Coordinates of C-alpha atoms in Angstrom, one line a residue:
M27 CA 71.7 77.3 -17.9
R28 CA 71.4 80.9 -19.1
T29 CA 73.0 82.1 -22.4
V30 CA 74.7 85.4 -22.9
H31 CA 76.0 86.4 -26.4
S32 CA 79.5 87.8 -26.6
D33 CA 78.1 90.8 -28.6
E34 CA 76.2 91.9 -25.5
I35 CA 79.4 91.8 -23.4
T36 CA 81.2 93.9 -26.1
R37 CA 78.4 96.5 -26.2
N38 CA 78.4 96.9 -22.4
I39 CA 82.1 97.1 -22.1
K40 CA 82.2 99.8 -24.8
E41 CA 79.6 101.9 -23.0
M42 CA 81.2 101.3 -19.6
C43 CA 84.7 102.5 -20.8
I44 CA 83.1 105.8 -21.9
E45 CA 80.9 106.1 -18.8
A46 CA 83.7 105.5 -16.4
N47 CA 85.9 108.1 -18.0
Y48 CA 83.2 110.8 -18.2
R49 CA 81.6 110.4 -14.8
L50 CA 82.8 109.4 -11.3
P51 CA 80.6 107.2 -9.2
P52 CA 78.4 109.1 -6.8
D53 CA 80.3 107.9 -3.7
M54 CA 83.5 109.5 -5.0
V55 CA 81.8 112.8 -5.9
K56 CA 80.4 112.9 -2.4
A57 CA 83.8 112.1 -0.9
I58 CA 85.4 115.0 -2.8
D59 CA 82.6 117.3 -1.7
N60 CA 83.0 116.2 2.0
G61 CA 86.8 116.6 1.6
R62 CA 86.3 120.2 0.5
A63 CA 84.2 120.9 3.5
D64 CA 86.8 119.3 5.9
E65 CA 89.9 120.8 4.3
K66 CA 91.5 123.4 6.6
S67 CA 93.8 125.0 4.0
P68 CA 92.3 127.8 1.8
L69 CA 94.4 126.7 -1.1
G70 CA 93.4 123.1 -0.5
R71 CA 89.7 124.0 -0.6
Q72 CA 90.3 126.0 -3.8
I73 CA 91.9 123.0 -5.4
L74 CA 89.1 120.6 -4.4
G75 CA 86.6 123.1 -5.7
S76 CA 88.4 123.1 -9.0
L77 CA 88.3 119.3 -9.1
E78 CA 84.5 119.4 -8.5
E79 CA 84.1 121.9 -11.3
N80 CA 86.2 119.7 -13.6
L81 CA 83.9 116.7 -12.8
K82 CA 80.8 118.6 -13.6
T83 CA 82.3 120.0 -16.9
A84 CA 83.4 116.5 -17.9
W85 CA 79.9 115.0 -17.5
D86 CA 78.0 118.0 -18.9
E87 CA 80.2 118.2 -22.0
Q88 CA 80.7 114.4 -22.3
I89 CA 84.5 114.6 -22.2
P90 CA 87.1 112.7 -20.2
I91 CA 87.6 113.7 -16.6
C92 CA 91.4 113.3 -17.0
Q93 CA 93.7 113.2 -20.0
D94 CA 95.1 109.9 -18.8
T95 CA 92.1 107.7 -19.6
G96 CA 94.0 104.7 -18.2
M97 CA 94.6 101.1 -18.9
A98 CA 91.3 99.3 -18.9
V99 CA 91.1 96.9 -15.9
V100 CA 88.1 94.6 -16.2
F101 CA 86.7 92.4 -13.4
L102 CA 84.3 89.7 -14.5
E103 CA 82.3 87.7 -11.9
I104 CA 80.8 84.9 -14.1
G105 CA 78.0 82.8 -12.8
Q106 CA 78.7 79.1 -13.2
D107 CA 75.3 78.7 -14.8
V108 CA 76.1 81.1 -17.6
H109 CA 77.0 79.9 -21.1
I110 CA 78.7 82.5 -23.3
E111 CA 78.1 82.0 -27.1
G112 CA 79.2 83.8 -30.2
G113 CA 82.8 84.3 -29.5
F114 CA 85.7 84.0 -27.0
L115 CA 85.1 86.0 -23.8
E116 CA 88.4 87.8 -23.7
D117 CA 88.1 88.8 -27.4
A118 CA 84.6 90.2 -26.6
V119 CA 86.1 92.3 -23.7
N120 CA 88.9 93.6 -25.7
E121 CA 86.6 94.5 -28.6
G122 CA 84.5 96.5 -26.2
V123 CA 87.6 98.4 -25.0
R124 CA 88.7 99.0 -28.6
Q125 CA 85.3 100.4 -29.5
G126 CA 84.8 102.4 -26.3
Y127 CA 88.2 104.1 -26.5
A128 CA 87.6 105.0 -30.2
E129 CA 84.0 106.2 -29.9
G130 CA 84.6 108.0 -26.6
Y131 CA 87.7 109.8 -28.0
L132 CA 89.7 108.4 -25.1
R133 CA 93.5 108.5 -25.1
K134 CA 95.2 105.3 -26.2
S135 CA 97.9 104.6 -23.7
V136 CA 98.8 100.9 -24.1
V137 CA 102.0 99.7 -25.6
R138 CA 102.3 96.2 -27.1
D139 CA 105.6 95.4 -25.5
P140 CA 106.9 96.8 -22.2
I141 CA 110.4 97.3 -23.7
L142 CA 109.8 98.0 -27.4
R143 CA 107.0 100.5 -26.5
E144 CA 105.0 100.4 -29.7
N145 CA 101.5 101.8 -29.1
T146 CA 98.6 99.4 -29.9
K147 CA 96.6 102.5 -31.0
D148 CA 93.3 101.1 -29.5
N149 CA 94.1 100.8 -25.7
T150 CA 94.0 97.0 -25.9
P151 CA 94.6 94.6 -24.4
A152 CA 92.8 95.1 -21.2
V153 CA 93.9 93.6 -17.9
I154 CA 91.1 91.0 -17.2
H155 CA 90.4 89.4 -13.9
E156 CA 87.9 86.5 -14.1
K157 CA 86.2 84.8 -11.2
I158 CA 83.6 82.0 -11.3
V159 CA 80.8 82.6 -8.8
K160 CA 77.4 81.1 -8.1
G161 CA 74.3 82.0 -10.2
D162 CA 73.5 82.8 -13.8
R163 CA 74.6 86.4 -14.1
I164 CA 77.8 88.2 -15.2
R165 CA 78.9 91.1 -13.1
I166 CA 81.2 93.4 -15.0
T167 CA 83.3 96.2 -13.4
V168 CA 85.4 98.4 -15.7
A169 CA 88.0 100.4 -13.9
P170 CA 90.3 102.5 -16.1
K171 CA 93.5 103.0 -14.1
G172 CA 95.8 106.0 -14.8
F173 CA 99.5 105.5 -14.2
G174 CA 100.3 108.6 -12.3
S175 CA 99.0 106.8 -9.2
E176 CA 99.6 103.3 -10.4
N177 CA 103.3 103.9 -10.6
M178 CA 103.3 104.9 -6.9
S179 CA 101.8 101.5 -5.8
R180 CA 103.9 99.0 -3.8
V181 CA 104.0 95.4 -2.6
F182 CA 105.7 94.6 0.7
M183 CA 106.6 91.1 1.7
L184 CA 106.7 91.5 5.5
K185 CA 107.6 89.0 8.1
P186 CA 104.8 87.6 10.4
A187 CA 106.6 89.2 13.3
D188 CA 106.0 92.7 11.7
S189 CA 102.4 92.2 12.6
L190 CA 99.8 95.0 12.4
D191 CA 102.3 97.7 13.2
G192 CA 104.4 96.7 10.3
V193 CA 101.4 96.8 8.0
R194 CA 100.6 100.3 9.2
K195 CA 104.1 101.5 8.6
A196 CA 104.2 100.0 5.1
V197 CA 101.0 101.7 4.0
L198 CA 102.1 105.1 5.4
E199 CA 105.5 104.6 3.7
A200 CA 103.9 104.0 0.4
V201 CA 101.6 107.0 0.5
C202 CA 104.1 109.4 1.9
D203 CA 106.8 108.3 -0.6
A204 CA 104.2 108.9 -3.4
G205 CA 103.5 112.5 -2.1
P206 CA 102.2 114.7 -4.9
N207 CA 103.0 112.2 -7.7
A208 CA 99.9 110.2 -7.1
C209 CA 97.6 113.3 -7.7
P210 CA 96.1 113.6 -4.2
P211 CA 93.6 113.5 -2.7
V212 CA 93.9 109.7 -3.2
V213 CA 92.0 106.5 -2.4
V214 CA 94.3 103.9 -0.9
G215 CA 93.5 100.2 -1.6
V216 CA 95.3 97.7 0.6
G217 CA 95.5 93.9 0.3
I218 CA 96.8 91.9 3.3
G219 CA 97.5 88.2 3.1
G220 CA 97.5 85.6 0.3
T221 CA 100.6 85.6 -1.8
F222 CA 102.7 88.2 -3.8
E223 CA 100.1 88.5 -6.6
K224 CA 97.0 88.0 -4.4
C225 CA 97.7 90.9 -2.1
A226 CA 98.2 93.2 -5.1
S227 CA 95.0 92.0 -6.7
M228 CA 93.1 92.5 -3.4
A229 CA 94.5 96.1 -3.2
K230 CA 93.2 96.8 -6.7
E231 CA 89.8 95.4 -5.8
A232 CA 89.7 97.4 -2.6
L233 CA 89.7 100.6 -4.6
L234 CA 86.3 99.6 -6.0
R235 CA 84.6 99.6 -2.6
E236 CA 82.3 102.5 -1.8
A237 CA 84.1 105.4 -0.3
G238 CA 83.2 105.8 3.4
S239 CA 82.3 102.1 3.8
H240 CA 84.4 99.9 6.1
S241 CA 85.4 96.2 6.5
D242 CA 83.1 94.0 8.6
I243 CA 86.2 92.8 10.5
P244 CA 86.6 95.0 13.6
Y245 CA 90.4 95.3 13.6
V246 CA 90.4 96.0 9.9
K247 CA 87.8 98.7 10.2
E248 CA 89.9 100.3 13.0
L249 CA 93.0 100.1 10.9
E250 CA 91.2 101.8 7.9
E251 CA 90.1 104.7 10.1
E252 CA 93.6 105.0 11.8
L253 CA 95.4 105.0 8.5
L254 CA 93.1 107.6 6.9
D255 CA 93.6 109.8 9.9
E256 CA 97.4 109.4 9.8
I257 CA 97.6 110.0 6.1
N258 CA 95.6 113.2 6.4
K259 CA 98.0 114.4 9.1
S260 CA 100.9 114.0 6.6
G261 CA 100.4 117.5 5.3
I262 CA 100.7 116.5 1.7
G263 CA 97.2 117.8 0.9
P264 CA 95.3 118.3 -2.4
A265 CA 97.6 118.3 -5.4
G266 CA 100.5 117.9 -2.9
L267 CA 100.4 121.7 -2.1
G268 CA 99.7 121.2 1.6
G269 CA 96.5 120.6 3.6
T270 CA 94.5 118.2 5.7
V271 CA 92.8 116.1 3.0
T272 CA 95.5 113.9 1.4
A273 CA 93.3 110.7 1.2
L274 CA 89.5 110.4 0.7
A275 CA 89.4 106.7 1.8
V276 CA 91.5 103.8 2.9
N277 CA 89.9 100.4 2.0
I278 CA 91.5 97.1 3.1
N279 CA 90.9 93.6 2.0
T280 CA 92.3 90.5 3.7
Y281 CA 92.9 86.8 2.8
P282 CA 94.4 83.8 4.5
T283 CA 98.2 83.5 4.1
H284 CA 101.2 81.2 4.7
I285 CA 102.6 80.8 8.2
A286 CA 105.9 82.3 7.0
G287 CA 104.6 85.4 5.3
L288 CA 102.7 88.7 5.6
P289 CA 102.2 90.1 2.1
V290 CA 100.9 93.6 1.9
G291 CA 99.8 95.3 -1.4
V292 CA 99.2 99.1 -1.6
N293 CA 97.4 100.3 -4.7
I294 CA 97.0 104.0 -4.8
C295 CA 94.4 105.8 -7.0
C296 CA 94.1 109.5 -7.6
H297 CA 90.8 111.3 -6.9
V298 CA 89.7 110.1 -10.3
N299 CA 88.9 106.7 -8.9
R300 CA 86.9 105.6 -12.0
H301 CA 84.8 102.5 -12.3
A302 CA 81.5 101.5 -13.8
V303 CA 79.5 98.3 -12.8
R304 CA 76.8 96.4 -14.7
V305 CA 75.1 93.0 -14.2
L306 CA 74.1 91.1 -17.3

């Protein structure tokens, strides 16, 4: 049994909140650069060039990439041979978010009640997903999610008879309906299977996969490639001003489901697909 102190979790979460908001992962930087090279529209290329300049400025000057520094979504993969001491795990995570958003001068965007709308003034609580896995390590992923794109996300409860064609149509409908509101170019996370909440969770996790990688399942890989091509033929383009690069990646996760259902979650993220990963 390995022991991890809650203070170590708090410290890492704090640093990861700042890191994720100041610098995109290398795969996303590369995807944007490749998108600029592929974009056929002069205006689209100009916009993508401005996005790249913004990324460099944010890191060089240690300021947020985007003014919407998101609601902190934290994925914890906790080894079953880890013992956490010193405090409650979720308190440690939220304290890390609180410190990170204060020290990083990140916008506080969380309201305590969805109807009464009083700001918590420290961006807590985070949305925390916990999974028990084998081993004696804790893998932490911090993914601040802005709501321009989050608001454009969808869940479709399809019928089994809708099959793969129905899934394809659902994803294209979600992305095309979002149009410029999701701040394209976007990354599209898709979850197929499970239940209502499982497909949405899988779609969120799919956003974390390296841009340009593909599923090991042949039909899923083919669908990812087909959807990326179809989305980029939509003409929405960078910033919704027209062009050939509307999406940088389509990532799909699947899970077993019930004989009577075909749930599909589509979680869209703008080009600021922020996440930081550490293993304790």
